[in-house]
């Protein structure tokens, strides 16, 4: 009789491992798909920025419009720097924090 219970336990473990593997693969695939959705081409970014400046009331071709585009880009760069800075601080902490 003991061999049957050992076989049953082994089958249960394999089923659990298969379920875990399927879940992990599904999670990884979802992450890859979502990461692909976040990429924005420079042309798309420029079009969005132009739409934003136009919605603020600036006219295309004016110095004010160019200044608006420049400020949006500077803000984007500042946010990226702040994010990198925060990430660096978190990574430098001792593991017990």
PDB file of N, CA and C in Angstrom:
ATOM      1  N   UNK A   1       0.799  -1.212   0.000  1.00  0.00           N
ATOM      2  CA  UNK A   1       0.000   0.000   0.000  1.00  0.00           C
ATOM      3  C   UNK A   1       0.840   1.274   0.000  1.00  0.00           C
ATOM      4  N   UNK A   2       1.953   1.347   0.688  1.00  0.00           N
ATOM      5  CA  UNK A   2       2.734   2.575   0.698  1.00  0.00           C
ATOM      6  C   UNK A   2       3.105   3.081  -0.689  1.00  0.00           C
ATOM      7  N   UNK A   3       3.401   2.222  -1.675  1.00  0.00           N
ATOM      8  CA  UNK A   3       3.759   2.761  -2.982  1.00  0.00           C
ATOM      9  C   UNK A   3       2.640   3.589  -3.614  1.00  0.00           C
ATOM     10  N   UNK A   4       1.390   3.257  -3.363  1.00  0.00           N
ATOM     11  CA  UNK A   4       0.283   4.018  -3.942  1.00  0.00           C
ATOM     12  C   UNK A   4       0.247   5.426  -3.373  1.00  0.00           C
ATOM     13  N   UNK A   5       0.399   5.570  -2.070  1.00  0.00           N
ATOM     14  CA  UNK A   5       0.355   6.899  -1.462  1.00  0.00           C
ATOM     15  C   UNK A   5       1.556   7.737  -1.903  1.00  0.00           C
ATOM     16  N   UNK A   6       2.713   7.102  -2.086  1.00  0.00           N
ATOM     17  CA  UNK A   6       3.890   7.829  -2.571  1.00  0.00           C
ATOM     18  C   UNK A   6       3.642   8.306  -3.996  1.00  0.00           C
ATOM     19  N   UNK A   7       3.051   7.452  -4.815  1.00  0.00           N
ATOM     20  CA  UNK A   7       2.755   7.834  -6.193  1.00  0.00           C
ATOM     21  C   UNK A   7       1.737   8.966  -6.232  1.00  0.00           C
ATOM     22  N   UNK A   8       0.746   8.898  -5.358  1.00  0.00           N
ATOM     23  CA  UNK A   8      -0.273   9.945  -5.316  1.00  0.00           C
ATOM     24  C   UNK A   8       0.349  11.275  -4.891  1.00  0.00           C
ATOM     25  N   UNK A   9       1.216  11.252  -3.882  1.00  0.00           N
ATOM     26  CA  UNK A   9       1.880  12.468  -3.418  1.00  0.00           C
ATOM     27  C   UNK A   9       2.754  13.046  -4.519  1.00  0.00           C
ATOM     28  N   UNK A  10       3.439  12.171  -5.245  1.00  0.00           N
ATOM     29  CA  UNK A  10       4.287  12.630  -6.339  1.00  0.00           C
ATOM     30  C   UNK A  10       3.441  13.276  -7.436  1.00  0.00           C
ATOM     31  N   UNK A  11       2.307  12.685  -7.752  1.00  0.00           N
ATOM     32  CA  UNK A  11       1.420  13.247  -8.771  1.00  0.00           C
ATOM     33  C   UNK A  11       0.875  14.598  -8.326  1.00  0.00           C
ATOM     34  N   UNK A  12       0.531  14.715  -7.041  1.00  0.00           N
ATOM     35  CA  UNK A  12       0.042  15.989  -6.519  1.00  0.00           C
ATOM     36  C   UNK A  12       1.119  17.065  -6.607  1.00  0.00           C
ATOM     37  N   UNK A  13       2.361  16.702  -6.310  1.00  0.00           N
ATOM     38  CA  UNK A  13       3.456  17.666  -6.391  1.00  0.00           C
ATOM     39  C   UNK A  13       3.672  18.113  -7.831  1.00  0.00           C
ATOM     40  N   UNK A  14       3.618  17.181  -8.777  1.00  0.00           N
ATOM     41  CA  UNK A  14       3.792  17.536 -10.181  1.00  0.00           C
ATOM     42  C   UNK A  14       2.674  18.458 -10.645  1.00  0.00           C
ATOM     43  N   UNK A  15       1.453  18.191 -10.227  1.00  0.00           N
ATOM     44  CA  UNK A  15       0.332  19.046 -10.607  1.00  0.00           C
ATOM     45  C   UNK A  15       0.522  20.439 -10.039  1.00  0.00           C
ATOM     46  N   UNK A  16       0.993  20.530  -8.795  1.00  0.00           N
ATOM     47  CA  UNK A  16       1.248  21.827  -8.182  1.00  0.00           C
ATOM     48  C   UNK A  16       2.348  22.581  -8.897  1.00  0.00           C
ATOM     49  N   UNK A  17       3.392  21.865  -9.291  1.00  0.00           N
ATOM     50  CA  UNK A  17       4.489  22.500 -10.011  1.00  0.00           C
ATOM     51  C   UNK A  17       4.025  22.983 -11.378  1.00  0.00           C
ATOM     52  N   UNK A  18       3.193  22.210 -12.042  1.00  0.00           N
ATOM     53  CA  UNK A  18       2.687  22.624 -13.343  1.00  0.00           C
ATOM     54  C   UNK A  18       1.828  23.872 -13.216  1.00  0.00           C
ATOM     55  N   UNK A  19       1.003  23.930 -12.197  1.00  0.00           N
ATOM     56  CA  UNK A  19       0.165  25.103 -11.972  1.00  0.00           C
ATOM     57  C   UNK A  19       1.021  26.324 -11.686  1.00  0.00           C
ATOM     58  N   UNK A  20       2.032  26.159 -10.854  1.00  0.00           N
ATOM     59  CA  UNK A  20       2.925  27.269 -10.536  1.00  0.00           C
ATOM     60  C   UNK A  20       3.670  27.727 -11.778  1.00  0.00           C
ATOM     61  N   UNK A  21       4.143  26.785 -12.561  1.00  0.00           N
ATOM     62  CA  UNK A  21       4.862  27.125 -13.787  1.00  0.00           C
ATOM     63  C   UNK A  21       3.964  27.881 -14.751  1.00  0.00           C
ATOM     64  N   UNK A  22       2.746  27.427 -14.895  1.00  0.00           N
ATOM     65  CA  UNK A  22       1.805  28.101 -15.791  1.00  0.00           C
ATOM     66  C   UNK A  22       1.529  29.514 -15.307  1.00  0.00           C
ATOM     67  N   UNK A  23       1.347  29.679 -14.022  1.00  0.00           N
ATOM     68  CA  UNK A  23       1.098  31.017 -13.475  1.00  0.00           C
ATOM     69  C   UNK A  23       2.282  31.941 -13.720  1.00  0.00           C
ATOM     70  N   UNK A  24       3.497  31.442 -13.485  1.00  0.00           N
ATOM     71  CA  UNK A  24       4.689  32.264 -13.696  1.00  0.00           C
ATOM     72  C   UNK A  24       4.855  32.641 -15.164  1.00  0.00           C
ATOM     73  N   UNK A  25       4.622  31.701 -16.050  1.00  0.00           N
ATOM     74  CA  UNK A  25       4.728  32.002 -17.481  1.00  0.00           C
ATOM     75  C   UNK A  25       3.674  33.011 -17.920  1.00  0.00           C
ATOM     76  N   UNK A  26       2.478  32.887 -17.389  1.00  0.00           N
ATOM     77  CA  UNK A  26       1.418  33.842 -17.706  1.00  0.00           C
ATOM     78  C   UNK A  26       1.776  35.230 -17.206  1.00  0.00           C
ATOM     79  N   UNK A  27       2.300  35.309 -16.001  1.00  0.00           N
ATOM     80  CA  UNK A  27       2.714  36.593 -15.443  1.00  0.00           C
ATOM     81  C   UNK A  27       3.839  37.212 -16.268  1.00  0.00           C
ATOM     82  N   UNK A  28       4.813  36.413 -16.654  1.00  0.00           N
ATOM     83  CA  UNK A  28       5.928  36.916 -17.460  1.00  0.00           C
ATOM     84  C   UNK A  28       5.435  37.404 -18.820  1.00  0.00           C
ATOM     85  N   UNK A  29       4.552  36.658 -19.451  1.00  0.00           N
ATOM     86  CA  UNK A  29       4.019  37.061 -20.753  1.00  0.00           C
ATOM     87  C   UNK A  29       3.228  38.359 -20.643  1.00  0.00           C
ATOM     88  N   UNK A  30       2.452  38.493 -19.596  1.00  0.00           N
ATOM     89  CA  UNK A  30       1.689  39.723 -19.379  1.00  0.00           C
ATOM     90  C   UNK A  30       2.624  40.905 -19.195  1.00  0.00           C
ATOM     91  N   UNK A  31       3.687  40.715 -18.440  1.00  0.00           N
ATOM     92  CA  UNK A  31       4.662  41.782 -18.233  1.00  0.00           C
ATOM     93  C   UNK A  31       5.322  42.209 -19.529  1.00  0.00           C
ATOM     94  N   UNK A  32       5.663  41.258 -20.369  1.00  0.00           N
ATOM     95  CA  UNK A  32       6.293  41.578 -21.652  1.00  0.00           C
ATOM     96  C   UNK A  32       5.330  42.348 -22.544  1.00  0.00           C
ATOM     97  N   UNK A  33       4.086  41.921 -22.590  1.00  0.00           N
ATOM     98  CA  UNK A  33       3.089  42.614 -23.413  1.00  0.00           C
ATOM     99  C   UNK A  33       2.881  44.038 -22.915  1.00  0.00           C
ATOM    100  N   UNK A  34       2.765  44.217 -21.613  1.00  0.00           N
ATOM    101  CA  UNK A  34       2.564  45.558 -21.063  1.00  0.00           C
ATOM    102  C   UNK A  34       3.786  46.444 -21.272  1.00  0.00           C
ATOM    103  N   UNK A  35       4.966  45.888 -21.191  1.00  0.00           N
ATOM    104  CA  UNK A  35       6.183  46.672 -21.437  1.00  0.00           C
ATOM    105  C   UNK A  35       6.215  47.155 -22.879  1.00  0.00           C
ATOM    106  N   UNK A  36       5.734  46.342 -23.793  1.00  0.00           N
ATOM    107  CA  UNK A  36       5.677  46.747 -25.194  1.00  0.00           C
ATOM    108  C   UNK A  36       4.682  47.865 -25.433  1.00  0.00           C
ATOM    109  N   UNK A  37       3.677  47.961 -24.620  1.00  0.00           N
ATOM    110  CA  UNK A  37       2.668  49.007 -24.778  1.00  0.00           C
ATOM    111  C   UNK A  37       3.171  50.367 -24.304  1.00  0.00           C
ATOM    112  N   UNK A  38       4.201  50.398 -23.495  1.00  0.00           N
ATOM    113  CA  UNK A  38       4.657  51.645 -22.908  1.00  0.00           C
ATOM    114  C   UNK A  38       5.628  52.407 -23.789  1.00  0.00           C
ATOM    115  N   UNK A  39       6.170  51.788 -24.823  1.00  0.00           N
ATOM    116  CA  UNK A  39       7.134  52.482 -25.654  1.00  0.00           C
ATOM    117  C   UNK A  39       6.423  53.466 -26.560  1.00  0.00           C
ATOM    118  N   UNK A  40       6.924  54.689 -26.569  1.00  0.00           N
ATOM    119  CA  UNK A  40       6.352  55.744 -27.398  1.00  0.00           C
ATOM    120  C   UNK A  40       7.466  56.246 -28.302  1.00  0.00           C
ATOM    121  N   UNK A  41       7.187  56.309 -29.585  1.00  0.00           N
ATOM    122  CA  UNK A  41       8.210  56.777 -30.519  1.00  0.00           C
ATOM    123  C   UNK A  41       8.419  58.281 -30.334  1.00  0.00           C
ATOM    124  N   UNK A  42       9.584  58.788 -30.731  1.00  0.00           N
ATOM    125  CA  UNK A  42       9.830  60.233 -30.624  1.00  0.00           C
ATOM    126  C   UNK A  42       8.803  61.061 -31.399  1.00  0.00           C
ATOM    127  N   UNK A  43       8.335  60.530 -32.526  1.00  0.00           N
ATOM    128  CA  UNK A  43       7.330  61.252 -33.313  1.00  0.00           C
ATOM    129  C   UNK A  43       6.002  61.338 -32.563  1.00  0.00           C
ATOM    130  N   UNK A  44       5.614  60.245 -31.921  1.00  0.00           N
ATOM    131  CA  UNK A  44       4.373  60.253 -31.142  1.00  0.00           C
ATOM    132  C   UNK A  44       4.489  61.201 -29.952  1.00  0.00           C
ATOM    133  N   UNK A  45       5.644  61.187 -29.298  1.00  0.00           N
ATOM    134  CA  UNK A  45       5.866  62.075 -28.159  1.00  0.00           C
ATOM    135  C   UNK A  45       5.797  63.535 -28.609  1.00  0.00           C
ATOM    136  N   UNK A  46       6.421  63.833 -29.737  1.00  0.00           N
ATOM    137  CA  UNK A  46       6.409  65.205 -30.260  1.00  0.00           C
ATOM    138  C   UNK A  46       4.978  65.630 -30.599  1.00  0.00           C
ATOM    139  N   UNK A  47       4.217  64.740 -31.212  1.00  0.00           N
ATOM    140  CA  UNK A  47       2.829  65.062 -31.558  1.00  0.00           C
ATOM    141  C   UNK A  47       2.008  65.328 -30.301  1.00  0.00           C
ATOM    142  N   UNK A  48       2.212  64.532 -29.272  1.00  0.00           N
ATOM    143  CA  UNK A  48       1.493  64.760 -28.006  1.00  0.00           C
ATOM    144  C   UNK A  48       1.885  66.096 -27.387  1.00  0.00           C
ATOM    145  N   UNK A  49       3.188  66.389 -27.421  1.00  0.00           N
ATOM    146  CA  UNK A  49       3.657  67.659 -26.860  1.00  0.00           C
ATOM    147  C   UNK A  49       3.071  68.842 -27.627  1.00  0.00           C
ATOM    148  N   UNK A  50       3.042  68.735 -28.956  1.00  0.00           N
ATOM    149  CA  UNK A  50       2.467  69.813 -29.767  1.00  0.00           C
ATOM    150  C   UNK A  50       0.983  69.985 -29.473  1.00  0.00           C
ATOM    151  N   UNK A  51       0.282  68.887 -29.308  1.00  0.00           N
ATOM    152  CA  UNK A  51      -1.145  68.957 -28.975  1.00  0.00           C
ATOM    153  C   UNK A  51      -1.341  69.618 -27.619  1.00  0.00           C
ATOM    154  N   UNK A  52      -0.473  69.281 -26.667  1.00  0.00           N
ATOM    155  CA  UNK A  52      -0.561  69.886 -25.335  1.00  0.00           C
ATOM    156  C   UNK A  52      -0.351  71.387 -25.412  1.00  0.00           C
ATOM    157  N   UNK A  53       0.698  71.817 -26.129  1.00  0.00           N
ATOM    158  CA  UNK A  53       0.976  73.255 -26.235  1.00  0.00           C
ATOM    159  C   UNK A  53      -0.143  73.979 -26.978  1.00  0.00           C
ATOM    160  N   UNK A  54      -0.693  73.343 -28.012  1.00  0.00           N
ATOM    161  CA  UNK A  54      -1.808  73.954 -28.738  1.00  0.00           C
ATOM    162  C   UNK A  54      -3.028  74.073 -27.832  1.00  0.00           C
ATOM    163  N   UNK A  55      -3.233  73.086 -26.949  1.00  0.00           N
ATOM    164  CA  UNK A  55      -4.380  73.153 -26.039  1.00  0.00           C
ATOM    165  C   UNK A  55      -4.205  74.263 -25.008  1.00  0.00           C
ATOM    166  N   UNK A  56      -2.946  74.662 -24.751  1.00  0.00           N
ATOM    167  CA  UNK A  56      -2.685  75.781 -23.849  1.00  0.00           C
ATOM    168  C   UNK A  56      -2.934  77.127 -24.528  1.00  0.00           C
ATOM    169  N   UNK A  57      -3.144  77.110 -25.837  1.00  0.00           N
ATOM    170  CA  UNK A  57      -3.429  78.347 -26.558  1.00  0.00           C
ATOM    171  C   UNK A  57      -2.266  78.890 -27.375  1.00  0.00           C
ATOM    172  N   UNK A  58      -1.144  78.192 -27.407  1.00  0.00           N
ATOM    173  CA  UNK A  58      -0.005  78.644 -28.202  1.00  0.00           C
ATOM    174  C   UNK A  58      -0.205  78.256 -29.659  1.00  0.00           C
ATOM    175  N   UNK A  59       0.268  79.126 -30.571  1.00  0.00           N
ATOM    176  CA  UNK A  59       0.150  78.841 -32.002  1.00  0.00           C
ATOM    177  C   UNK A  59       1.447  78.243 -32.517  1.00  0.00           C
ATOM    178  N   UNK A  60       1.277  77.257 -33.400  1.00  0.00           N
ATOM    179  CA  UNK A  60       2.449  76.617 -34.003  1.00  0.00           C
ATOM    180  C   UNK A  60       3.277  77.655 -34.764  1.00  0.00           C
ATOM    181  N   UNK A  61       4.595  77.516 -34.662  1.00  0.00           N
ATOM    182  CA  UNK A  61       5.488  78.412 -35.388  1.00  0.00           C
ATOM    183  C   UNK A  61       5.889  79.657 -34.620  1.00  0.00           C
ATOM    184  N   UNK A  62       5.365  79.846 -33.427  1.00  0.00           N
ATOM    185  CA  UNK A  62       5.721  81.032 -32.642  1.00  0.00           C
ATOM    186  C   UNK A  62       6.792  80.669 -31.617  1.00  0.00           C
ATOM    187  N   UNK A  63       7.455  81.707 -31.112  1.00  0.00           N
ATOM    188  CA  UNK A  63       8.469  81.486 -30.079  1.00  0.00           C
ATOM    189  C   UNK A  63       7.842  80.908 -28.807  1.00  0.00           C
ATOM    190  N   UNK A  64       6.639  81.349 -28.496  1.00  0.00           N
ATOM    191  CA  UNK A  64       5.959  80.850 -27.295  1.00  0.00           C
ATOM    192  C   UNK A  64       5.673  79.346 -27.420  1.00  0.00           C
ATOM    193  N   UNK A  65       5.312  78.916 -28.620  1.00  0.00           N
ATOM    194  CA  UNK A  65       5.055  77.494 -28.861  1.00  0.00           C
ATOM    195  C   UNK A  65       6.345  76.694 -28.683  1.00  0.00           C
ATOM    196  N   UNK A  66       7.442  77.214 -29.226  1.00  0.00           N
ATOM    197  CA  UNK A  66       8.739  76.545 -29.083  1.00  0.00           C
ATOM    198  C   UNK A  66       9.163  76.489 -27.618  1.00  0.00           C
ATOM    199  N   UNK A  67       8.916  77.565 -26.890  1.00  0.00           N
ATOM    200  CA  UNK A  67       9.250  77.593 -25.463  1.00  0.00           C
ATOM    201  C   UNK A  67       8.422  76.563 -24.701  1.00  0.00           C
ATOM    202  N   UNK A  68       7.166  76.439 -25.059  1.00  0.00           N
ATOM    203  CA  UNK A  68       6.291  75.446 -24.423  1.00  0.00           C
ATOM    204  C   UNK A  68       6.834  74.036 -24.656  1.00  0.00           C
ATOM    205  N   UNK A  69       7.206  73.729 -25.898  1.00  0.00           N
ATOM    206  CA  UNK A  69       7.762  72.413 -26.210  1.00  0.00           C
ATOM    207  C   UNK A  69       9.047  72.161 -25.427  1.00  0.00           C
ATOM    208  N   UNK A  70       9.864  73.203 -25.332  1.00  0.00           N
ATOM    209  CA  UNK A  70      11.125  73.071 -24.608  1.00  0.00           C
ATOM    210  C   UNK A  70      10.878  72.800 -23.123  1.00  0.00           C
ATOM    211  N   UNK A  71       9.933  73.485 -22.553  1.00  0.00           N
ATOM    212  CA  UNK A  71       9.640  73.288 -21.126  1.00  0.00           C
ATOM    213  C   UNK A  71       9.086  71.895 -20.846  1.00  0.00           C
ATOM    214  N   UNK A  72       8.271  71.400 -21.748  1.00  0.00           N
ATOM    215  CA  UNK A  72       7.750  70.036 -21.579  1.00  0.00           C
ATOM    216  C   UNK A  72       8.905  69.041 -21.590  1.00  0.00           C
ATOM    217  N   UNK A  73       9.839  69.221 -22.532  1.00  0.00           N
ATOM    218  CA  UNK A  73      10.993  68.320 -22.612  1.00  0.00           C
ATOM    219  C   UNK A  73      11.880  68.438 -21.375  1.00  0.00           C
ATOM    220  N   UNK A  74      12.096  69.654 -20.900  1.00  0.00           N
ATOM    221  CA  UNK A  74      12.902  69.847 -19.692  1.00  0.00           C
ATOM    222  C   UNK A  74      12.242  69.202 -18.475  1.00  0.00           C
ATOM    223  N   UNK A  75      10.922  69.323 -18.383  1.00  0.00           N
ATOM    224  CA  UNK A  75      10.194  68.670 -17.286  1.00  0.00           C
ATOM    225  C   UNK A  75      10.337  67.153 -17.362  1.00  0.00           C
ATOM    226  N   UNK A  76      10.245  66.607 -18.571  1.00  0.00           N
ATOM    227  CA  UNK A  76      10.378  65.167 -18.754  1.00  0.00           C
ATOM    228  C   UNK A  76      11.770  64.697 -18.311  1.00  0.00           C
ATOM    229  N   UNK A  77      12.784  65.459 -18.684  1.00  0.00           N
ATOM    230  CA  UNK A  77      14.153  65.094 -18.291  1.00  0.00           C
ATOM    231  C   UNK A  77      14.350  65.206 -16.781  1.00  0.00           C
ATOM    232  N   UNK A  78      13.765  66.236 -16.174  1.00  0.00           N
ATOM    233  CA  UNK A  78      13.883  66.399 -14.718  1.00  0.00           C
ATOM    234  C   UNK A  78      13.203  65.243 -13.988  1.00  0.00           C
ATOM    235  N   UNK A  79      12.049  64.812 -14.483  1.00  0.00           N
ATOM    236  CA  UNK A  79      11.358  63.672 -13.873  1.00  0.00           C
ATOM    237  C   UNK A  79      12.190  62.398 -13.994  1.00  0.00           C
ATOM    238  N   UNK A  80      12.828  62.213 -15.146  1.00  0.00           N
ATOM    239  CA  UNK A  80      13.669  61.028 -15.336  1.00  0.00           C
ATOM    240  C   UNK A  80      14.867  61.058 -14.389  1.00  0.00           C
ATOM    241  N   UNK A  81      15.471  62.240 -14.216  1.00  0.00           N
ATOM    242  CA  UNK A  81      16.596  62.366 -13.282  1.00  0.00           C
ATOM    243  C   UNK A  81      16.156  62.070 -11.856  1.00  0.00           C
ATOM    244  N   UNK A  82      15.010  62.601 -11.465  1.00  0.00           N
ATOM    245  CA  UNK A  82      14.503  62.370 -10.109  1.00  0.00           C
ATOM    246  C   UNK A  82      14.222  60.887  -9.887  1.00  0.00           C
ATOM    247  N   UNK A  83      13.659  60.230 -10.882  1.00  0.00           N
ATOM    248  CA  UNK A  83      13.378  58.793 -10.768  1.00  0.00           C
ATOM    249  C   UNK A  83      14.672  58.005 -10.616  1.00  0.00           C
ATOM    250  N   UNK A  84      15.679  58.335 -11.433  1.00  0.00           N
ATOM    251  CA  UNK A  84      16.969  57.642 -11.322  1.00  0.00           C
ATOM    252  C   UNK A  84      17.605  57.892  -9.964  1.00  0.00           C
ATOM    253  N   UNK A  85      17.500  59.117  -9.463  1.00  0.00           N
ATOM    254  CA  UNK A  85      18.067  59.453  -8.160  1.00  0.00           C
ATOM    255  C   UNK A  85      17.394  58.644  -7.055  1.00  0.00           C
ATOM    256  N   UNK A  86      16.070  58.581  -7.088  1.00  0.00           N
ATOM    257  CA  UNK A  86      15.336  57.810  -6.076  1.00  0.00           C
ATOM    258  C   UNK A  86      15.685  56.327  -6.166  1.00  0.00           C
ATOM    259  N   UNK A  87      15.818  55.822  -7.379  1.00  0.00           N
ATOM    260  CA  UNK A  87      16.173  54.413  -7.549  1.00  0.00           C
ATOM    261  C   UNK A  87      17.560  54.141  -6.996  1.00  0.00           C
ATOM    262  N   UNK A  88      18.497  55.063  -7.230  1.00  0.00           N
ATOM    263  CA  UNK A  88      19.855  54.889  -6.717  1.00  0.00           C
ATOM    264  C   UNK A  88      19.868  54.879  -5.196  1.00  0.00           C
ATOM    265  N   UNK A  89      19.094  55.756  -4.584  1.00  0.00           N
ATOM    266  CA  UNK A  89      19.046  55.812  -3.122  1.00  0.00           C
ATOM    267  C   UNK A  89      18.493  54.504  -2.561  1.00  0.00           C
ATOM    268  N   UNK A  90      17.433  53.991  -3.173  1.00  0.00           N
ATOM    269  CA  UNK A  90      16.839  52.745  -2.688  1.00  0.00           C
ATOM    270  C   UNK A  90      17.803  51.575  -2.831  1.00  0.00           C
ATOM    271  N   UNK A  91      18.593  51.576  -3.893  1.00  0.00           N
ATOM    272  CA  UNK A  91      19.514  50.462  -4.108  1.00  0.00           C
ATOM    273  C   UNK A  91      20.740  50.533  -3.211  1.00  0.00           C
ATOM    274  N   UNK A  92      21.063  51.707  -2.705  1.00  0.00           N
ATOM    275  CA  UNK A  92      22.239  51.848  -1.849  1.00  0.00           C
ATOM    276  C   UNK A  92      21.948  51.541  -0.388  1.00  0.00           C
ATOM    277  N   UNK A  93      20.695  51.405  -0.026  1.00  0.00           N
ATOM    278  CA  UNK A  93      20.346  51.127   1.371  1.00  0.00           C
ATOM    279  C   UNK A  93      20.823  49.743   1.774  1.00  0.00           C
ATOM    280  N   UNK A  94      21.129  49.588   3.044  1.00  0.00           N
ATOM    281  CA  UNK A  94      21.451  48.241   3.528  1.00  0.00           C
ATOM    282  C   UNK A  94      20.231  47.329   3.390  1.00  0.00           C
ATOM    283  N   UNK A  95      20.466  46.064   3.290  1.00  0.00           N
ATOM    284  CA  UNK A  95      19.379  45.123   3.037  1.00  0.00           C
ATOM    285  C   UNK A  95      18.355  45.057   4.161  1.00  0.00           C
ATOM    286  N   UNK A  96      18.694  45.497   5.361  1.00  0.00           N
ATOM    287  CA  UNK A  96      17.757  45.375   6.489  1.00  0.00           C
ATOM    288  C   UNK A  96      16.793  46.542   6.574  1.00  0.00           C
ATOM    289  N   UNK A  97      16.853  47.518   5.678  1.00  0.00           N
ATOM    290  CA  UNK A  97      15.911  48.636   5.698  1.00  0.00           C
ATOM    291  C   UNK A  97      14.614  48.244   5.093  1.00  0.00           C
TER     292      UNK A  97
END
